[in-house]
Coordinates of C-alpha atoms in Angstrom, one line a residue:
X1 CA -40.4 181.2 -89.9
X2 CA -42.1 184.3 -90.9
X3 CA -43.8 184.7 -87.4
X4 CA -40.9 184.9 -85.7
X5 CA -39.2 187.3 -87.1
X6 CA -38.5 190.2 -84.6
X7 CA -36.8 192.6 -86.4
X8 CA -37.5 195.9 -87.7
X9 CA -37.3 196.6 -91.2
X10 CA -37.7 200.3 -92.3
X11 CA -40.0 200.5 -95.2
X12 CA -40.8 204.4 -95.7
X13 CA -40.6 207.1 -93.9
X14 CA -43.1 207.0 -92.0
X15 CA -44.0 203.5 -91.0
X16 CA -41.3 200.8 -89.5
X17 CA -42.7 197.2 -89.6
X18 CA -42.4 195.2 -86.6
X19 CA -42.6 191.3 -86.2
X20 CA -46.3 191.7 -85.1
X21 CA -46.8 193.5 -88.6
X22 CA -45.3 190.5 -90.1
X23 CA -47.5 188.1 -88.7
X24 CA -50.6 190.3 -89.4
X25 CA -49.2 190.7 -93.2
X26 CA -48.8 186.5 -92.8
X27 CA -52.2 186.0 -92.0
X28 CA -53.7 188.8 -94.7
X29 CA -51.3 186.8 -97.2
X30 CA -52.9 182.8 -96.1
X31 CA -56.5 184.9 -96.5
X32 CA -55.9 186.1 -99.8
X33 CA -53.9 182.8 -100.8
X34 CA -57.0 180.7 -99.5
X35 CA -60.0 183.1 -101.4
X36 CA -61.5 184.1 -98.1
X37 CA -61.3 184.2 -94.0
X38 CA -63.4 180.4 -93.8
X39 CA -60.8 178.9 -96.1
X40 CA -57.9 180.3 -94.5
X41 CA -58.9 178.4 -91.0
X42 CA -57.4 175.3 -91.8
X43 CA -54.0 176.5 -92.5
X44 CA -53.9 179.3 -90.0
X45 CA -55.0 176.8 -87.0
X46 CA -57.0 180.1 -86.2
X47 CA -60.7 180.7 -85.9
X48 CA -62.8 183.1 -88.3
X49 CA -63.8 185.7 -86.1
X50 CA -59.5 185.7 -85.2
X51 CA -59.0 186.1 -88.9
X52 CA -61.2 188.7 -88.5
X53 CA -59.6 190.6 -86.0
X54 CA -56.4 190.1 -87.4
X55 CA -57.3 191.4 -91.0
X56 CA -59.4 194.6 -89.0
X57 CA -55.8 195.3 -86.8
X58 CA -54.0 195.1 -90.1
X59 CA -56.5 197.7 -91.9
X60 CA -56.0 199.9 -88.6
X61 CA -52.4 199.9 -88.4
X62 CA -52.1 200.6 -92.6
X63 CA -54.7 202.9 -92.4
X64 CA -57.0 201.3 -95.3
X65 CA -59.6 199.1 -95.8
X66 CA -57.5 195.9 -97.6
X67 CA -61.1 193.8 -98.4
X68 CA -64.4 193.5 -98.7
X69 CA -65.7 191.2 -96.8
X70 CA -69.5 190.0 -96.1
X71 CA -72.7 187.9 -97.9
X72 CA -70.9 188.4 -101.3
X73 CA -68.0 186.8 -100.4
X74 CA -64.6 187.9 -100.1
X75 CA -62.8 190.6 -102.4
X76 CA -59.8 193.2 -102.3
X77 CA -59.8 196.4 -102.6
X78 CA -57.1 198.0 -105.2
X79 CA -54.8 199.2 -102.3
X80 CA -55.3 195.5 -100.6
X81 CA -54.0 193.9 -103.7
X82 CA -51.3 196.3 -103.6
X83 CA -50.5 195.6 -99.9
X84 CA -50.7 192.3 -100.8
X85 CA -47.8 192.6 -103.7
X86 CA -45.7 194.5 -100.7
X87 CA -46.1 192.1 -98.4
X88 CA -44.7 189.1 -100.9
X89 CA -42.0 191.3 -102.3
X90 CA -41.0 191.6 -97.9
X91 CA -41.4 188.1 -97.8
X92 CA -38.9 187.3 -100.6
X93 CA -36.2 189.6 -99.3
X94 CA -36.7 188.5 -96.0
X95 CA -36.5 184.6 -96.6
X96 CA -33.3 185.7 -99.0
X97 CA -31.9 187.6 -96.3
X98 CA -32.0 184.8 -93.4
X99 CA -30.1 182.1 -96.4
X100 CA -27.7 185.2 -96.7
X101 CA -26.9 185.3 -93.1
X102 CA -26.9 181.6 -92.9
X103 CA -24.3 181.6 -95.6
X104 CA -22.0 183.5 -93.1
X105 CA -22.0 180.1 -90.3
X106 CA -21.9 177.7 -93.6
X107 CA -25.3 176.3 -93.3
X108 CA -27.3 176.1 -96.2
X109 CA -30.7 176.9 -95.2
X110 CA -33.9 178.7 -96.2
X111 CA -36.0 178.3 -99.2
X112 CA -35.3 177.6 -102.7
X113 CA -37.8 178.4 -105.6
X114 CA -37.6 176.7 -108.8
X115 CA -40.2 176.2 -112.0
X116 CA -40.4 174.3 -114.6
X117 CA -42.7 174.6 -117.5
X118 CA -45.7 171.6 -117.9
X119 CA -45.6 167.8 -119.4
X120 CA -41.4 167.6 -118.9
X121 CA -41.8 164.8 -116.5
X122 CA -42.0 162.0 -118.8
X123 CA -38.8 163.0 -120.8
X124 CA -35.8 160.5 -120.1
X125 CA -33.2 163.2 -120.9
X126 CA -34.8 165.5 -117.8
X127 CA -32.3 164.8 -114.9
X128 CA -34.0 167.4 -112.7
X129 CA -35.2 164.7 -110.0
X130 CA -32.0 163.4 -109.6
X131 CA -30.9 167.0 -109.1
X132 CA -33.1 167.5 -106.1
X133 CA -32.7 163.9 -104.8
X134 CA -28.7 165.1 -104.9
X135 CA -29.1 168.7 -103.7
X136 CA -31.4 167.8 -100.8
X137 CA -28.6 165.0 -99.7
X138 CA -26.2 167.8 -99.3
X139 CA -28.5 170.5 -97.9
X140 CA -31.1 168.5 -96.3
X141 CA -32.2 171.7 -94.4
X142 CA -33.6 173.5 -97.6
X143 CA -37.1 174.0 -98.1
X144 CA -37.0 173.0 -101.5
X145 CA -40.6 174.9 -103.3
X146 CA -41.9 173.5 -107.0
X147 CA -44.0 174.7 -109.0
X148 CA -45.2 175.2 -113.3
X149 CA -45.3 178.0 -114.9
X150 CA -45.5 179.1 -118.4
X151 CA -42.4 180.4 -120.0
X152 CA -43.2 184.1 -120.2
X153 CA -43.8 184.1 -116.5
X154 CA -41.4 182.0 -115.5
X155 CA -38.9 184.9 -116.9
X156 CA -40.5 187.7 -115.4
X157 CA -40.3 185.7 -111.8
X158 CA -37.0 185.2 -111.9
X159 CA -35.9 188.5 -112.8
X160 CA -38.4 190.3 -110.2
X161 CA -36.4 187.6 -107.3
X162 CA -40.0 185.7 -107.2
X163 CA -37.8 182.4 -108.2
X164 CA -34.2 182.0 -107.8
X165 CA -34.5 179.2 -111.0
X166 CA -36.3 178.3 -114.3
X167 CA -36.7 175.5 -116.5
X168 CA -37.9 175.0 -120.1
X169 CA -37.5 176.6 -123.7
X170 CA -37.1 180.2 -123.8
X171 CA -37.4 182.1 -127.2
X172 CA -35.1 184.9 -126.8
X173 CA -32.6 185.8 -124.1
X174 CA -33.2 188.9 -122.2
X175 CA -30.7 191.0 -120.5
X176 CA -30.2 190.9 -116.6
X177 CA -31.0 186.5 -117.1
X178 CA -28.9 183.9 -117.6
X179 CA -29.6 181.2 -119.8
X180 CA -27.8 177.8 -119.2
X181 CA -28.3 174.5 -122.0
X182 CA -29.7 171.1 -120.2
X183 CA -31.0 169.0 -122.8
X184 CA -32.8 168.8 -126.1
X185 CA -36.6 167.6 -126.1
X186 CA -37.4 166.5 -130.0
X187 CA -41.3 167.1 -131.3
X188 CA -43.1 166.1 -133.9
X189 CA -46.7 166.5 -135.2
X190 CA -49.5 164.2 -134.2
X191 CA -53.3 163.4 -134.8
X192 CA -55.4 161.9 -132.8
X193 CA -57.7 158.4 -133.9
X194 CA -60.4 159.9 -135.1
X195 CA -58.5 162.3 -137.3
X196 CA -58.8 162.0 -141.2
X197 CA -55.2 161.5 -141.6
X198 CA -55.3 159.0 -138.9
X199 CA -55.3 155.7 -140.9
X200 CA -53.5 157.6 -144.2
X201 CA -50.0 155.5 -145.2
X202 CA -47.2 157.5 -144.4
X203 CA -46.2 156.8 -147.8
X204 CA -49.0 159.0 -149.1
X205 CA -48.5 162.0 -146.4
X206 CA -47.0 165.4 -147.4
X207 CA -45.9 168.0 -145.9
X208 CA -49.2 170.1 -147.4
X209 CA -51.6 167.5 -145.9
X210 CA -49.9 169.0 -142.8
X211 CA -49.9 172.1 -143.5
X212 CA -53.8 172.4 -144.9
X213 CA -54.6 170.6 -141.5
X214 CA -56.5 172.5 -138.7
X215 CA -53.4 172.8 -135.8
X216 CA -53.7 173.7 -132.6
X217 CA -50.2 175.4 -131.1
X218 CA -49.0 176.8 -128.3
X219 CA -50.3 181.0 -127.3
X220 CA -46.9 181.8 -126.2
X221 CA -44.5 181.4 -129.2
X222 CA -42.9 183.9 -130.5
X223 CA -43.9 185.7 -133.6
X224 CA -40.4 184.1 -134.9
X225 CA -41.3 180.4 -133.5
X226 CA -44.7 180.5 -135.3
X227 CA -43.4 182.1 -138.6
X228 CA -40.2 179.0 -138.6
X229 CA -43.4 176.8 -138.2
X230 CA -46.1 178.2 -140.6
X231 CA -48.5 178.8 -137.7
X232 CA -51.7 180.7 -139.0
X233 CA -53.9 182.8 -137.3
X234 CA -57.1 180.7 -138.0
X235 CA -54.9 178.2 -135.9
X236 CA -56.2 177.4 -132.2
X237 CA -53.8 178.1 -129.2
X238 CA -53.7 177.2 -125.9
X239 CA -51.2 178.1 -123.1
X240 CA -50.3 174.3 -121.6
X241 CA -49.2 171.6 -123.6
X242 CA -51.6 169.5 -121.5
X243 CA -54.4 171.2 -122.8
X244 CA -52.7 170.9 -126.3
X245 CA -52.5 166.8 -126.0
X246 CA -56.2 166.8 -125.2
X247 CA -57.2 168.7 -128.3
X248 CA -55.1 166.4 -130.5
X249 CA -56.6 163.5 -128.8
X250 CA -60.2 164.9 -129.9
X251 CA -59.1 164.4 -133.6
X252 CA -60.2 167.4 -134.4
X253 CA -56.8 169.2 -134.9
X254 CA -53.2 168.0 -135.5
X255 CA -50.7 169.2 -132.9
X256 CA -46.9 169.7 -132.2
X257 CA -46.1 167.9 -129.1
X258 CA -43.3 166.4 -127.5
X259 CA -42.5 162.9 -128.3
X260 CA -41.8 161.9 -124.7
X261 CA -45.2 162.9 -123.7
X262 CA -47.1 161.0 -127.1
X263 CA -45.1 158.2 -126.9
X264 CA -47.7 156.1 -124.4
X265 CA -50.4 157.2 -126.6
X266 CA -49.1 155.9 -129.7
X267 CA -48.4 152.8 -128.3
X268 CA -52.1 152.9 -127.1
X269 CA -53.1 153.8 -130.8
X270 CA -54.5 156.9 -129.4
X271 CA -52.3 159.2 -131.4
X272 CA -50.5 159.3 -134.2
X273 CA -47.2 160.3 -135.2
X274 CA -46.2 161.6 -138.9
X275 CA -42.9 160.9 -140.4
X276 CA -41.8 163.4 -142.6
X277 CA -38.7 164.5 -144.3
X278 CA -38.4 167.9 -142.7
X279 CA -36.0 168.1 -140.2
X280 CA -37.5 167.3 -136.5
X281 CA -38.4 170.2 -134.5
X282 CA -36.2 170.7 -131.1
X283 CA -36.7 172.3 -127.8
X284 CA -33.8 173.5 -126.5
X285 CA -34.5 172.9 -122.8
X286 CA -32.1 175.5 -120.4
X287 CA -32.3 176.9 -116.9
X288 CA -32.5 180.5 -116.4
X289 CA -31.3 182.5 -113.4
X290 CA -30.9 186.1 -112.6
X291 CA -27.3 187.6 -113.8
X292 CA -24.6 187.9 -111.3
X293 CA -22.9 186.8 -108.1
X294 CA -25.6 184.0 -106.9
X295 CA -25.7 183.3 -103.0
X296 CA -24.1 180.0 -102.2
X297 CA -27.8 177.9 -101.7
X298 CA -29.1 179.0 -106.0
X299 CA -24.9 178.6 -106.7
X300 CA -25.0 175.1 -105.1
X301 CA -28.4 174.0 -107.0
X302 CA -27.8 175.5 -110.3
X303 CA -24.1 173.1 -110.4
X304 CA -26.0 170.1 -109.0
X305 CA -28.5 170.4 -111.9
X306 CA -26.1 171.0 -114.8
X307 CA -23.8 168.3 -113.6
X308 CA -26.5 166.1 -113.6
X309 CA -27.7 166.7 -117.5
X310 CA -23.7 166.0 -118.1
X311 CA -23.8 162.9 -116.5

């Protein structure tokens, strides 16, 4: 645990940070987390006026004010935010550290990040429970951490140590990542029930009643991606593909979306799904980790998740 740690770690050359610094950078951390010293009670199992204290012996022993705090609520300064991006980059390398040192008895232990990008859950050909229901048998003492993020950040996570593993579709491969192939996710495009072309034969659809169709895609394609699918700039964007499947259902726009996910509302006759002749559109789904010699806990996951999308 992160208060418990007793070691010194030197961080410049004029400051060392002890275990009490730790748990003072813990608390400011669960404060900022939580939007504010009142919210952060719960989780701390601390009172306010602690909170208080701690924050104050914090700002004493850094030598800056980290937040305002008062009537109008709780905000950071620019050098607490900053603290506050030091203290999570310690708190990565020391939770990496302790699996490190673990690695050297054989235990598998400490925390292992991983996230995925939105709406995969309903996809058959997604294996990743099974992976964690296979990985946790094997290394039950793993604090196993998920969470959904957009692709762009998901990328920039992984590469700053943030997560040790990513899943979805990633335009282009950047260097210092490593991009492994799970599965393929097919989409097509959709209108919702009150759209014009709701009710329209599929015998009498073209491709231009598509393409002359308001659309609303996805905000973080690639220039490439949205020139391979004639996206315009008068189009609508959004960043989740949940919010995408809403706006399709209001029959406003049509919509790209994955199959898996419109299946239900087809059958519901909330959506529908155009045949065409073009060639389906597929996500190549693939799990990115940082390049290089992995420790033996984001080794032991990464083969429990590909073997899994083989089986």
């Amino acid at each position: 645990m992160r208060l418990q740690i007793l070691t010194f770690v030197t961080f410049n050359d004029f400051m060392k940070i002890s275990g009490s610094d730790l748990h003072l950078l813990t608390v400011f951390d669960c404060v900022v987390r939580n939007g504010g010293f009142s919210a952060a009670q719960a989780e701390l199992g601390l009172s306010q006026p602690t909170i208080s204290n701690h924050i104050t012996a914090l700002e004493e022993r850094l030598g800056i004010r980290l937040c305002q705090r008062g009537r109008r609520g709780f905000m950071l300064t620019e050098k607490g935010r900053m603290v506050h991006e030091v203290s999570q980059d310690l708190f990565t390398a020391i939770g990496d550290s302790s699996s490190r040192l673990a690695e050297l008895r054989g235990n598998m232990v400490g925390s292992l990040r991983v996230a995925t990008v939105d709406c995969i859950s309903t996809d058959d050909a997604m294996k990743l429970p099974d992976a964690i229901s296979s990985f946790i048998n094997h290394a039950p003492m793993i604090r196993f951490e998920l969470s959904q993020q957009r692709p762009q950040e998901i990328l920039r996570q992984v590469m700053d140590g943030a997560l040790h593993v990513g899943i979805g579709s990633f335009d282009k491969a950047i260097h210092g990542l490593e991009f492994v192939d799970l599965y393929a996710e097919r989409h097509s495009f959709y209108c919702g029930a009150s759209h014009p072309l709701f009710h329209v034969p599929d015998a009498d659809i073209t491709e231009q009643m598509i393409e002359d169709s308001a659309r609303i895609d996805r905000g973080y394609w690639s220039r490439q991606r949205q020139r391979a699918l004639n996206i315009r700039e008068i189009d609508l964007s959004v960043h989740e593909i949940e919010s995408q499947l809403m706006i399709v259902l209001s029959g406003r726009y049509i919509g790209l979306l994955p199959d898996h996910l419109a299946r239900s509302y087809v059958d519901a006759k909330r959506l529908r799904k155009f045949e065409l002749d073009q060639d389906p559109y597929i996500c190549q789904m693939q799990m990115v980790t940082k390049s290089g010699k992995k420790p033996v806990v984001i080794r032991a996951f990464c083969e429990t998740l590909v073997q899994a999308h083989r089986e």
